[in-house]
PDB file of C-alpha atoms in Angstrom:
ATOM      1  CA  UNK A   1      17.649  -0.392 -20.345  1.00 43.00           C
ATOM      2  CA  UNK A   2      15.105   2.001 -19.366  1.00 53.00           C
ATOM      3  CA  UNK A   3      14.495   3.354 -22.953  1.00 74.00           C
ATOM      4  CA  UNK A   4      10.841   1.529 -23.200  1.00 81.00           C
ATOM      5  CA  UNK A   5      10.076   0.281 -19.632  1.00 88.00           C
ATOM      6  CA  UNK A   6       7.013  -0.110 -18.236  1.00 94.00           C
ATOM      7  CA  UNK A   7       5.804   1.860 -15.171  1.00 96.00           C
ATOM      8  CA  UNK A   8       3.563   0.164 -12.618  1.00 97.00           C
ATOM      9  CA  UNK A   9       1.131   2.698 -10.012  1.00 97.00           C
ATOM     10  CA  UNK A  10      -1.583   0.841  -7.731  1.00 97.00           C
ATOM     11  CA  UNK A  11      -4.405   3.412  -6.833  1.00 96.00           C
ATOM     12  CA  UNK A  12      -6.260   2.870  -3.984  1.00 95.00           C
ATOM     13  CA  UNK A  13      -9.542   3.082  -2.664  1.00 92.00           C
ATOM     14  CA  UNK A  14     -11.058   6.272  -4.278  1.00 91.00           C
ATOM     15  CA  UNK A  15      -7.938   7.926  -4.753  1.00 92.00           C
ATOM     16  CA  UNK A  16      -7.972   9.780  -8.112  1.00 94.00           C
ATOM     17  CA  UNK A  17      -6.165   8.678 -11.527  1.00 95.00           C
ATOM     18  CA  UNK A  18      -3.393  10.613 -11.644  1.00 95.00           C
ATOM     19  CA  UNK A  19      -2.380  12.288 -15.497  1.00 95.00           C
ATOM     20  CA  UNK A  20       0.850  11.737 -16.905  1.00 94.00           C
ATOM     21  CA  UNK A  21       2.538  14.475 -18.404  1.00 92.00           C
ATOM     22  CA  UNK A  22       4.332  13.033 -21.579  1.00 91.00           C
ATOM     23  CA  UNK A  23       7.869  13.804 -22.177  1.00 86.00           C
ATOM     24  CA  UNK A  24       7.326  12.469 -25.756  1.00 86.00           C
ATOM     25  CA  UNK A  25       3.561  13.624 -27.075  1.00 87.00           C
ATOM     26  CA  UNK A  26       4.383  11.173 -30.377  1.00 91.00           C
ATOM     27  CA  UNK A  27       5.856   8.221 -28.142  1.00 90.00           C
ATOM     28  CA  UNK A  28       3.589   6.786 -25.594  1.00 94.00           C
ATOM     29  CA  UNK A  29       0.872   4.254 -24.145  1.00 95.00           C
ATOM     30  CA  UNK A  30      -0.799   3.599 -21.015  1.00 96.00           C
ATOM     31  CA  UNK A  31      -3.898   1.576 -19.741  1.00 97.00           C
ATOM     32  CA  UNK A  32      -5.846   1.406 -16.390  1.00 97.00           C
ATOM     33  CA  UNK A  33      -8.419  -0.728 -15.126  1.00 97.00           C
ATOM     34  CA  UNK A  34      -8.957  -2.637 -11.553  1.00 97.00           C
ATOM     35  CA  UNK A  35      -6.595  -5.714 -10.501  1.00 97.00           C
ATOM     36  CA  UNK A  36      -8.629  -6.806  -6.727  1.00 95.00           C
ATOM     37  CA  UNK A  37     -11.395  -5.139  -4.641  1.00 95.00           C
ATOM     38  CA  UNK A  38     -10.808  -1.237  -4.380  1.00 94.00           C
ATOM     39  CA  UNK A  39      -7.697  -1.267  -5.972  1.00 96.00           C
ATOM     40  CA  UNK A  40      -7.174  -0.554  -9.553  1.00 97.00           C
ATOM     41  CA  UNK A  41      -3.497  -0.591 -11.747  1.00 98.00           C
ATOM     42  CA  UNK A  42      -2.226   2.138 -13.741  1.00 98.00           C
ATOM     43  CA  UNK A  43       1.076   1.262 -16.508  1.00 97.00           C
ATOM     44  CA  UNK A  44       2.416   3.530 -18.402  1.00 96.00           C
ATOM     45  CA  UNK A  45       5.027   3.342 -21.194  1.00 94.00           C
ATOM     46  CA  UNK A  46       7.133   6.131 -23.093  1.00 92.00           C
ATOM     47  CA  UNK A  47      10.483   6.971 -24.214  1.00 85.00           C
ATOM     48  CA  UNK A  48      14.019   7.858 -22.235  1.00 86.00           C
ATOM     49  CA  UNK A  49      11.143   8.533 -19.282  1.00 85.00           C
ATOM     50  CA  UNK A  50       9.414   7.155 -16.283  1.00 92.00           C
ATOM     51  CA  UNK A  51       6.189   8.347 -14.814  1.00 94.00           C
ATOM     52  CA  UNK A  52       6.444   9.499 -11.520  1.00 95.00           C
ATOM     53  CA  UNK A  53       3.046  10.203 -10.444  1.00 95.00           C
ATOM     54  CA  UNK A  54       2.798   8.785  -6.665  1.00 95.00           C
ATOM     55  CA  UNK A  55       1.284  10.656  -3.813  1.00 93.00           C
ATOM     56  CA  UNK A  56      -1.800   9.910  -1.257  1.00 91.00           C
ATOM     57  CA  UNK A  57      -3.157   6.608  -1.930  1.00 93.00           C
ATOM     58  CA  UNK A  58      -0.705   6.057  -5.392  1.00 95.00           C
ATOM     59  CA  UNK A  59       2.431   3.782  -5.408  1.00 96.00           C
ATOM     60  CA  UNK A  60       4.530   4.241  -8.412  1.00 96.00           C
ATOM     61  CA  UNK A  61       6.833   1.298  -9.105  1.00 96.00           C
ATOM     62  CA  UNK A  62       9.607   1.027 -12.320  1.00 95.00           C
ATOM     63  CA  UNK A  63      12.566  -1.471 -11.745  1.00 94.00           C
ATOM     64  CA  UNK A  64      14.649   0.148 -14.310  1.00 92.00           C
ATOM     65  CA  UNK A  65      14.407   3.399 -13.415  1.00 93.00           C
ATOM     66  CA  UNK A  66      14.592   2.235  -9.660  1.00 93.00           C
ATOM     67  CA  UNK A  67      11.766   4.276  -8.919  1.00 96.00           C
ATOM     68  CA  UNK A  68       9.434   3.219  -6.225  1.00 96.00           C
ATOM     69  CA  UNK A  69       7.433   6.016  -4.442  1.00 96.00           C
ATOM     70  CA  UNK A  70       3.660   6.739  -2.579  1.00 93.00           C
ATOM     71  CA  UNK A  71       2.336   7.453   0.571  1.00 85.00           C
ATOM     72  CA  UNK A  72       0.083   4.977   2.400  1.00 75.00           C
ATOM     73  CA  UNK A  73      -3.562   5.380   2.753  1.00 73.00           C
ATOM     74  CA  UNK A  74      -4.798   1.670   4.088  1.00 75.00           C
ATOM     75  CA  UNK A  75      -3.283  -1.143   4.694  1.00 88.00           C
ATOM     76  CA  UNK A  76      -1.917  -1.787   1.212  1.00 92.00           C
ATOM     77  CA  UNK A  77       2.220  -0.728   1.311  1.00 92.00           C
ATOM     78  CA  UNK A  78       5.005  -1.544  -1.421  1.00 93.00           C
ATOM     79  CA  UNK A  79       5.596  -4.626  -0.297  1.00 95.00           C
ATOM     80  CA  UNK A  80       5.146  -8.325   0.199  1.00 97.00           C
ATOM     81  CA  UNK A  81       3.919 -11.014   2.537  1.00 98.00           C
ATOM     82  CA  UNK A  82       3.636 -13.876   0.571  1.00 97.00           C
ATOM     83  CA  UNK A  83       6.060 -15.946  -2.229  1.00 97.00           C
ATOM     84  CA  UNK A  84       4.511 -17.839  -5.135  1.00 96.00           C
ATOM     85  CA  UNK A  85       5.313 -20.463  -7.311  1.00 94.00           C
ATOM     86  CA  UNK A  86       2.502 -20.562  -9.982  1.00 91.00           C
ATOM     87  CA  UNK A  87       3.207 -24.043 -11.342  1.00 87.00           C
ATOM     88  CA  UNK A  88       4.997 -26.228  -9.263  1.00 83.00           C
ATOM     89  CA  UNK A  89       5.904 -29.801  -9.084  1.00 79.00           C
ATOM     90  CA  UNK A  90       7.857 -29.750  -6.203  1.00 81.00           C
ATOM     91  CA  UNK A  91       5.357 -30.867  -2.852  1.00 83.00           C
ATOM     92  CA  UNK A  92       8.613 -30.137  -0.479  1.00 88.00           C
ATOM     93  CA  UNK A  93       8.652 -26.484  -1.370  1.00 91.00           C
ATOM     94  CA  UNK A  94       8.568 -23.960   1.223  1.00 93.00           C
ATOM     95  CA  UNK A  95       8.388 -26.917   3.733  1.00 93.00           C
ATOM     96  CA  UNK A  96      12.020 -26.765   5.152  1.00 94.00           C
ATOM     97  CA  UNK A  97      11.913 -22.765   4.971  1.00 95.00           C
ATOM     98  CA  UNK A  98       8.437 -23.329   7.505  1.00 95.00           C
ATOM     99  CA  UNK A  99      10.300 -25.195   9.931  1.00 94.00           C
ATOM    100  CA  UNK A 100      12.833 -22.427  10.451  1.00 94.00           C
ATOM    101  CA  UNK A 101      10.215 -19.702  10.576  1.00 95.00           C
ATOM    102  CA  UNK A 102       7.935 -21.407  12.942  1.00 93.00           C
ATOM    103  CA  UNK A 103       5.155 -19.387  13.219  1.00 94.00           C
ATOM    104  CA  UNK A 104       5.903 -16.423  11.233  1.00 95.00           C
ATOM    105  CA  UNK A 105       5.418 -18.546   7.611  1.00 95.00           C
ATOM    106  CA  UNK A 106       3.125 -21.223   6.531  1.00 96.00           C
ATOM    107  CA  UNK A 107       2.790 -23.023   3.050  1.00 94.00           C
ATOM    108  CA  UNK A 108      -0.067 -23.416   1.103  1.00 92.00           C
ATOM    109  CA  UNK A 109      -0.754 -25.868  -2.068  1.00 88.00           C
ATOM    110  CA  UNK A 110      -3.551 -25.589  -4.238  1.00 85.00           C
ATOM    111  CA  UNK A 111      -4.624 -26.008  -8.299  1.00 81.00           C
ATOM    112  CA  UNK A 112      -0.590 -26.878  -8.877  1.00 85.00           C
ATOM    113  CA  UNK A 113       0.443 -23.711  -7.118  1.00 92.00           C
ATOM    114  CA  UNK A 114       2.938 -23.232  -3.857  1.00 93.00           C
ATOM    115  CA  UNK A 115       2.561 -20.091  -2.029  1.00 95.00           C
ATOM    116  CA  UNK A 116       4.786 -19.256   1.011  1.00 96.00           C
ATOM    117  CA  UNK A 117       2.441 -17.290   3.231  1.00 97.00           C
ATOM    118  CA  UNK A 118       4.148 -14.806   6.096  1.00 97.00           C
ATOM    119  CA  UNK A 119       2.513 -13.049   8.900  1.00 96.00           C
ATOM    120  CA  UNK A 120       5.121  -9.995   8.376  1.00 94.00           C
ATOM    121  CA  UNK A 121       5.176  -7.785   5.508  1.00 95.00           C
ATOM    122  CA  UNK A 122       8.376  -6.910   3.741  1.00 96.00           C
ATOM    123  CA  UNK A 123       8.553  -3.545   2.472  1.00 94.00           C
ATOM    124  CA  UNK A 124      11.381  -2.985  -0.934  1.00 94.00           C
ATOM    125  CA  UNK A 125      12.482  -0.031  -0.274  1.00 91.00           C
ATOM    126  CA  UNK A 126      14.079  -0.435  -3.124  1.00 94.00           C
ATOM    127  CA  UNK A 127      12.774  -1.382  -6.827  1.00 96.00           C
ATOM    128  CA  UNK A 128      15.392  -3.061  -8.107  1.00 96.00           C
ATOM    129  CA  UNK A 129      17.960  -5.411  -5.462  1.00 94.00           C
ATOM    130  CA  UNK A 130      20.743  -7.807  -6.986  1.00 95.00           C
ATOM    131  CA  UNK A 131      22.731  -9.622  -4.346  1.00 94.00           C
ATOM    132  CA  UNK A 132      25.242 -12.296  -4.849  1.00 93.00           C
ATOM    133  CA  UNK A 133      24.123 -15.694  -3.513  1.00 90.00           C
ATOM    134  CA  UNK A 134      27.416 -16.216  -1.241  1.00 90.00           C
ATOM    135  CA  UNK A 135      26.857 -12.775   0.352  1.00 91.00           C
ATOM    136  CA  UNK A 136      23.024 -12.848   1.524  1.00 92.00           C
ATOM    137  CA  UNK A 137      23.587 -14.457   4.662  1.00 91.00           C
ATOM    138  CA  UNK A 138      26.007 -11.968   5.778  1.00 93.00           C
ATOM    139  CA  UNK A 139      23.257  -8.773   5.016  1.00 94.00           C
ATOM    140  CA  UNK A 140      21.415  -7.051   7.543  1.00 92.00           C
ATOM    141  CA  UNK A 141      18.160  -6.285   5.437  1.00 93.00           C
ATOM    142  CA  UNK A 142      15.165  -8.243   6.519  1.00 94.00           C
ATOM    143  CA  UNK A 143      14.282  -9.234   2.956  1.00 95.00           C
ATOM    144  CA  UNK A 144      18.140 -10.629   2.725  1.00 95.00           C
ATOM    145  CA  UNK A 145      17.609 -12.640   5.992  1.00 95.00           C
ATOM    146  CA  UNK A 146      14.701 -14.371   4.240  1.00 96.00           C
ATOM    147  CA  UNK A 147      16.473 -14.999   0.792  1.00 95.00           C
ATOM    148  CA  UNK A 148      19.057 -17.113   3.319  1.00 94.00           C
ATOM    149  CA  UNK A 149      16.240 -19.010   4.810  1.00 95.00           C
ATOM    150  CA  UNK A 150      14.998 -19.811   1.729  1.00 94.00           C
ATOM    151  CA  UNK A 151      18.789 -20.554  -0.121  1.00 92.00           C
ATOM    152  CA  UNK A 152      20.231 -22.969   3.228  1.00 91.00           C
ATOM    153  CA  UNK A 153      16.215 -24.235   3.691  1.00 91.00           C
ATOM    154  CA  UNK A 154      15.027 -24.996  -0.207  1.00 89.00           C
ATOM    155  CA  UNK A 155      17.217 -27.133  -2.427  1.00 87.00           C
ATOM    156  CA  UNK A 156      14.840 -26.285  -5.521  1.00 84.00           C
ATOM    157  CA  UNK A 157      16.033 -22.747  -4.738  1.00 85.00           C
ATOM    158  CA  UNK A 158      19.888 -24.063  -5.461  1.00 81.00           C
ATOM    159  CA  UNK A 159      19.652 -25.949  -8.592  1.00 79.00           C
ATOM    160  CA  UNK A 160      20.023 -23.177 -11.296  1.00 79.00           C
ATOM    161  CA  UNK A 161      16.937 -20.345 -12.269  1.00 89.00           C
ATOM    162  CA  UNK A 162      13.600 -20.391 -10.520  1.00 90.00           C
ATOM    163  CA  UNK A 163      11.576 -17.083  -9.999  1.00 94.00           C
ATOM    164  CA  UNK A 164       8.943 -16.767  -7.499  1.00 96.00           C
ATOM    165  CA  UNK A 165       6.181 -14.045  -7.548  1.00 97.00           C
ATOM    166  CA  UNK A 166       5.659 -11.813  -4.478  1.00 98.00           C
ATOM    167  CA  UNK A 167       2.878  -9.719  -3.422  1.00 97.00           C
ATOM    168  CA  UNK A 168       0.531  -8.685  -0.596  1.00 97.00           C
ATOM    169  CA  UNK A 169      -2.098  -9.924   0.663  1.00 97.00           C
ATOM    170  CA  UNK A 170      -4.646  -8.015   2.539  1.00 95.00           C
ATOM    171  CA  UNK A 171      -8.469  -7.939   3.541  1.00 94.00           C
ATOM    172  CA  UNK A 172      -9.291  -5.126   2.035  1.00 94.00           C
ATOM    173  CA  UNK A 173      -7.842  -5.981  -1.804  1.00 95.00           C
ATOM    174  CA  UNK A 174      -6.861  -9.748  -2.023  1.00 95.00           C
ATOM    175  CA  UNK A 175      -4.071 -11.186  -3.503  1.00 96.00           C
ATOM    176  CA  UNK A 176      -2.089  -8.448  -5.307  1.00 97.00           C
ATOM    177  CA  UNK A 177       1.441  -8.820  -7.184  1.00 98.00           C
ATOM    178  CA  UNK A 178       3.949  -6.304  -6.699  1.00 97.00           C
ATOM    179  CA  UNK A 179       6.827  -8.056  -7.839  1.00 97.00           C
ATOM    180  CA  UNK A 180       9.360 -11.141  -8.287  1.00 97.00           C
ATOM    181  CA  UNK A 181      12.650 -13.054  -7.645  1.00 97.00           C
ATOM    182  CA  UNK A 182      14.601 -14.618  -9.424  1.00 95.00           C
ATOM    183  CA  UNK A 183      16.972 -17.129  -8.301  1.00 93.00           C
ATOM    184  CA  UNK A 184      20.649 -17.808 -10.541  1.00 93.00           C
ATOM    185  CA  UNK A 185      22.245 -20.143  -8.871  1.00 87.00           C
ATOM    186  CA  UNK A 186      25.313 -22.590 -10.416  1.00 80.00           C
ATOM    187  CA  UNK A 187      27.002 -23.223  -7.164  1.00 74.00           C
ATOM    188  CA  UNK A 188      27.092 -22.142  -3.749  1.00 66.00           C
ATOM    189  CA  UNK A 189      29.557 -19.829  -4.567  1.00 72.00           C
ATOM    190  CA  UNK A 190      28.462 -18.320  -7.910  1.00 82.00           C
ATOM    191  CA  UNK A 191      25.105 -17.202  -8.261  1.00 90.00           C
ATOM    192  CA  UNK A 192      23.133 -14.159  -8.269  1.00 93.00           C
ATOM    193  CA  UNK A 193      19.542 -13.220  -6.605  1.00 94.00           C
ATOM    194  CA  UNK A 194      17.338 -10.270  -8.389  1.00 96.00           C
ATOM    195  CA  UNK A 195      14.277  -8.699  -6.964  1.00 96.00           C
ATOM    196  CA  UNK A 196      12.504  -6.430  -8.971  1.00 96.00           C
ATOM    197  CA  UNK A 197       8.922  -4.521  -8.199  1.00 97.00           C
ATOM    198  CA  UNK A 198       6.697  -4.808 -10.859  1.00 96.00           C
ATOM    199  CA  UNK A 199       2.826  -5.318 -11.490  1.00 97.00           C
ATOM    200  CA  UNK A 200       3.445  -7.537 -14.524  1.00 96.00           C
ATOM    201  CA  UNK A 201       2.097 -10.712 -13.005  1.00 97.00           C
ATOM    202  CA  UNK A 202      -1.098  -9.049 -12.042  1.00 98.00           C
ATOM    203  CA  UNK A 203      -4.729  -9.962 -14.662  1.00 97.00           C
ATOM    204  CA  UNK A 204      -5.342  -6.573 -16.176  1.00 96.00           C
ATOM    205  CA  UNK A 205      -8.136  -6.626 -18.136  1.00 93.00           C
ATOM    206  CA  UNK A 206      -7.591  -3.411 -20.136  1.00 95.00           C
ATOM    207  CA  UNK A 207      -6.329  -2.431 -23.910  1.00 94.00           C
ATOM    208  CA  UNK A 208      -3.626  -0.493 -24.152  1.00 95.00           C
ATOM    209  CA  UNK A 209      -4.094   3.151 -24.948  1.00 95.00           C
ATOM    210  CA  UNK A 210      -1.430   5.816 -27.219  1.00 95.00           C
ATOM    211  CA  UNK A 211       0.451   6.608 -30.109  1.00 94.00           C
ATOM    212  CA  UNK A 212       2.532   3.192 -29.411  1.00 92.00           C
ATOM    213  CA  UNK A 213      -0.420   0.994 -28.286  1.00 91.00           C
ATOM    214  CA  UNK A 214       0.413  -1.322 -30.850  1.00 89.00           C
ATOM    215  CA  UNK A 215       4.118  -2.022 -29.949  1.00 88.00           C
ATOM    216  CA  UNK A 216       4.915  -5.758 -29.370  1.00 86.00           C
ATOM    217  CA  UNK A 217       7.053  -5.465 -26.105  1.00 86.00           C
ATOM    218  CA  UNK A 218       3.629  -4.187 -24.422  1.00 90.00           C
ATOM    219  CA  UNK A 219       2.036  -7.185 -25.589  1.00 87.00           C
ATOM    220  CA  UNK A 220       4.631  -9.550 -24.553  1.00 86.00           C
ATOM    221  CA  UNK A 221       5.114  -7.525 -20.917  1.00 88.00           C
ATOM    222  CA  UNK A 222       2.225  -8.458 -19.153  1.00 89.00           C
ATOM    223  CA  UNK A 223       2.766 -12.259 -17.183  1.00 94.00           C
ATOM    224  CA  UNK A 224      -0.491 -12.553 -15.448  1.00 95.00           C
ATOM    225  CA  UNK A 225      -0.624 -15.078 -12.361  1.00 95.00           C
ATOM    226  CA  UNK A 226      -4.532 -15.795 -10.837  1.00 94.00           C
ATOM    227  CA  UNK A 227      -4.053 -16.789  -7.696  1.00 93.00           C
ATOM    228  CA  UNK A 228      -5.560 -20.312  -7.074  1.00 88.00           C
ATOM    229  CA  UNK A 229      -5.858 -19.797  -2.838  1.00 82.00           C
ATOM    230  CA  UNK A 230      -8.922 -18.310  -1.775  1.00 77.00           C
ATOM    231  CA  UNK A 231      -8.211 -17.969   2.106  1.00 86.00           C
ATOM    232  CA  UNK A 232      -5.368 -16.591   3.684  1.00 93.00           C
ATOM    233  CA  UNK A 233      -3.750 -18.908   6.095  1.00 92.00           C
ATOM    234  CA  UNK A 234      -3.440 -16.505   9.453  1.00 91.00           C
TER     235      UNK A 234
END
């Protein structure tokens, strides 16, 4: 339900905070503050609405509302490059799924994390995708041709719920999150893969502000991941 979701917009460089107009004066909250170098993370929460305030140099991201919007200023897109698992136990992850993408992926373990590192960036294009785990390898979409990889390469991936974090990596801003996948699977044949954008995972360290500040789902939303890899791989 998109009654009291949480919209996500990453401001960059010296791009201006953009102001919400509130459909609800008596029902909202919001906080800001920066998430990597030059890049700073703006959420916003009110009722029956979503925040659409994207433009130059602001992405606006909401799963539930399926909103994801903003024209590019740098190098940072709404998208991913890299897949994270931020405690794993697991030292064949990502291996297999390596082999099969040669030089285009490499895998990376540090501090009890896995990160699957990949020279091309993945745009959404969508904010929320649900595919059906028997269907992906018959998809066109790049992001579904990966998803395959990872389902015939990664038995982990097949043995009932795992969800990765994904985000972008780039010189100018670091390691950002911009969303995650979740893997359902029972069998081969019955299962379910969900990708949703969200800056959730991101460390935001910033109160929230508003007449609902104090409203447990805000305090429950944020899943912050620091990410334990200092160099990127390519």
């Amino acid at each position: 339900m998109g009654d009291w979701c949480v919209a996500d917009h990453f401001i960059i460089g010296d791009a201006p905070i953009p102001t919400p107009t509130w459909y609800d004066r008596e029902r909202w909250a919001m906080r800001v503050g920066v998430i990597g170098p030059g890049i700073q993370l703006m959420q916003t929460m009110e009722t029956w609405s979503c925040q659409r305030l994207a433009g130059r140099g602001v992405f606006g991201m909401c799963a539930a509302y399926d909103y994801i919007a903003g024209e590019a200023c740098d190098p940072f897109v709404a998208g991913f490059n890299y897949l994270l698992a931020p405690s794993c136990r697991d030292d064949r992850l990502f291996r297999r799924a390596v082999e099969e993408l040669g030089d285009e992926g490499h895998v990376v373990s540090t501090g009890g994390q896995r990160m699957l590192c990949l020279r091309t960036t993945y745009p959404y294009g969508q904010a929320r995708i649900a595919w059906k785990a028997a269907a992906v390898r018959y998809l066109e979409d790049p992001m579904a041709k990966l998803v395959d990889i990872l389902l015939r390469s990664e038995p982990s991936l097949r043995e009932g719920l795992m969800e990765l974090v994904s985000g972008l990596w780039t010189a100018e801003h670091g390691f950002i999150h911009t969303g995650h996948v979740r893997f359902s699977i029972r069998t081969p044949w019955d299962g379910e893969i969900e990708w949703e954008v969200t800056g959730a995972h991101n460390v935001l360290d910033a109160p929230w502000k508003g007449p609902c500040a104090g409203f447990s789902s805000l305090q429950v939303h944020p899943k912050p991941v620091r990410v334990a890899l200092q160099r990127w791989p390519f």
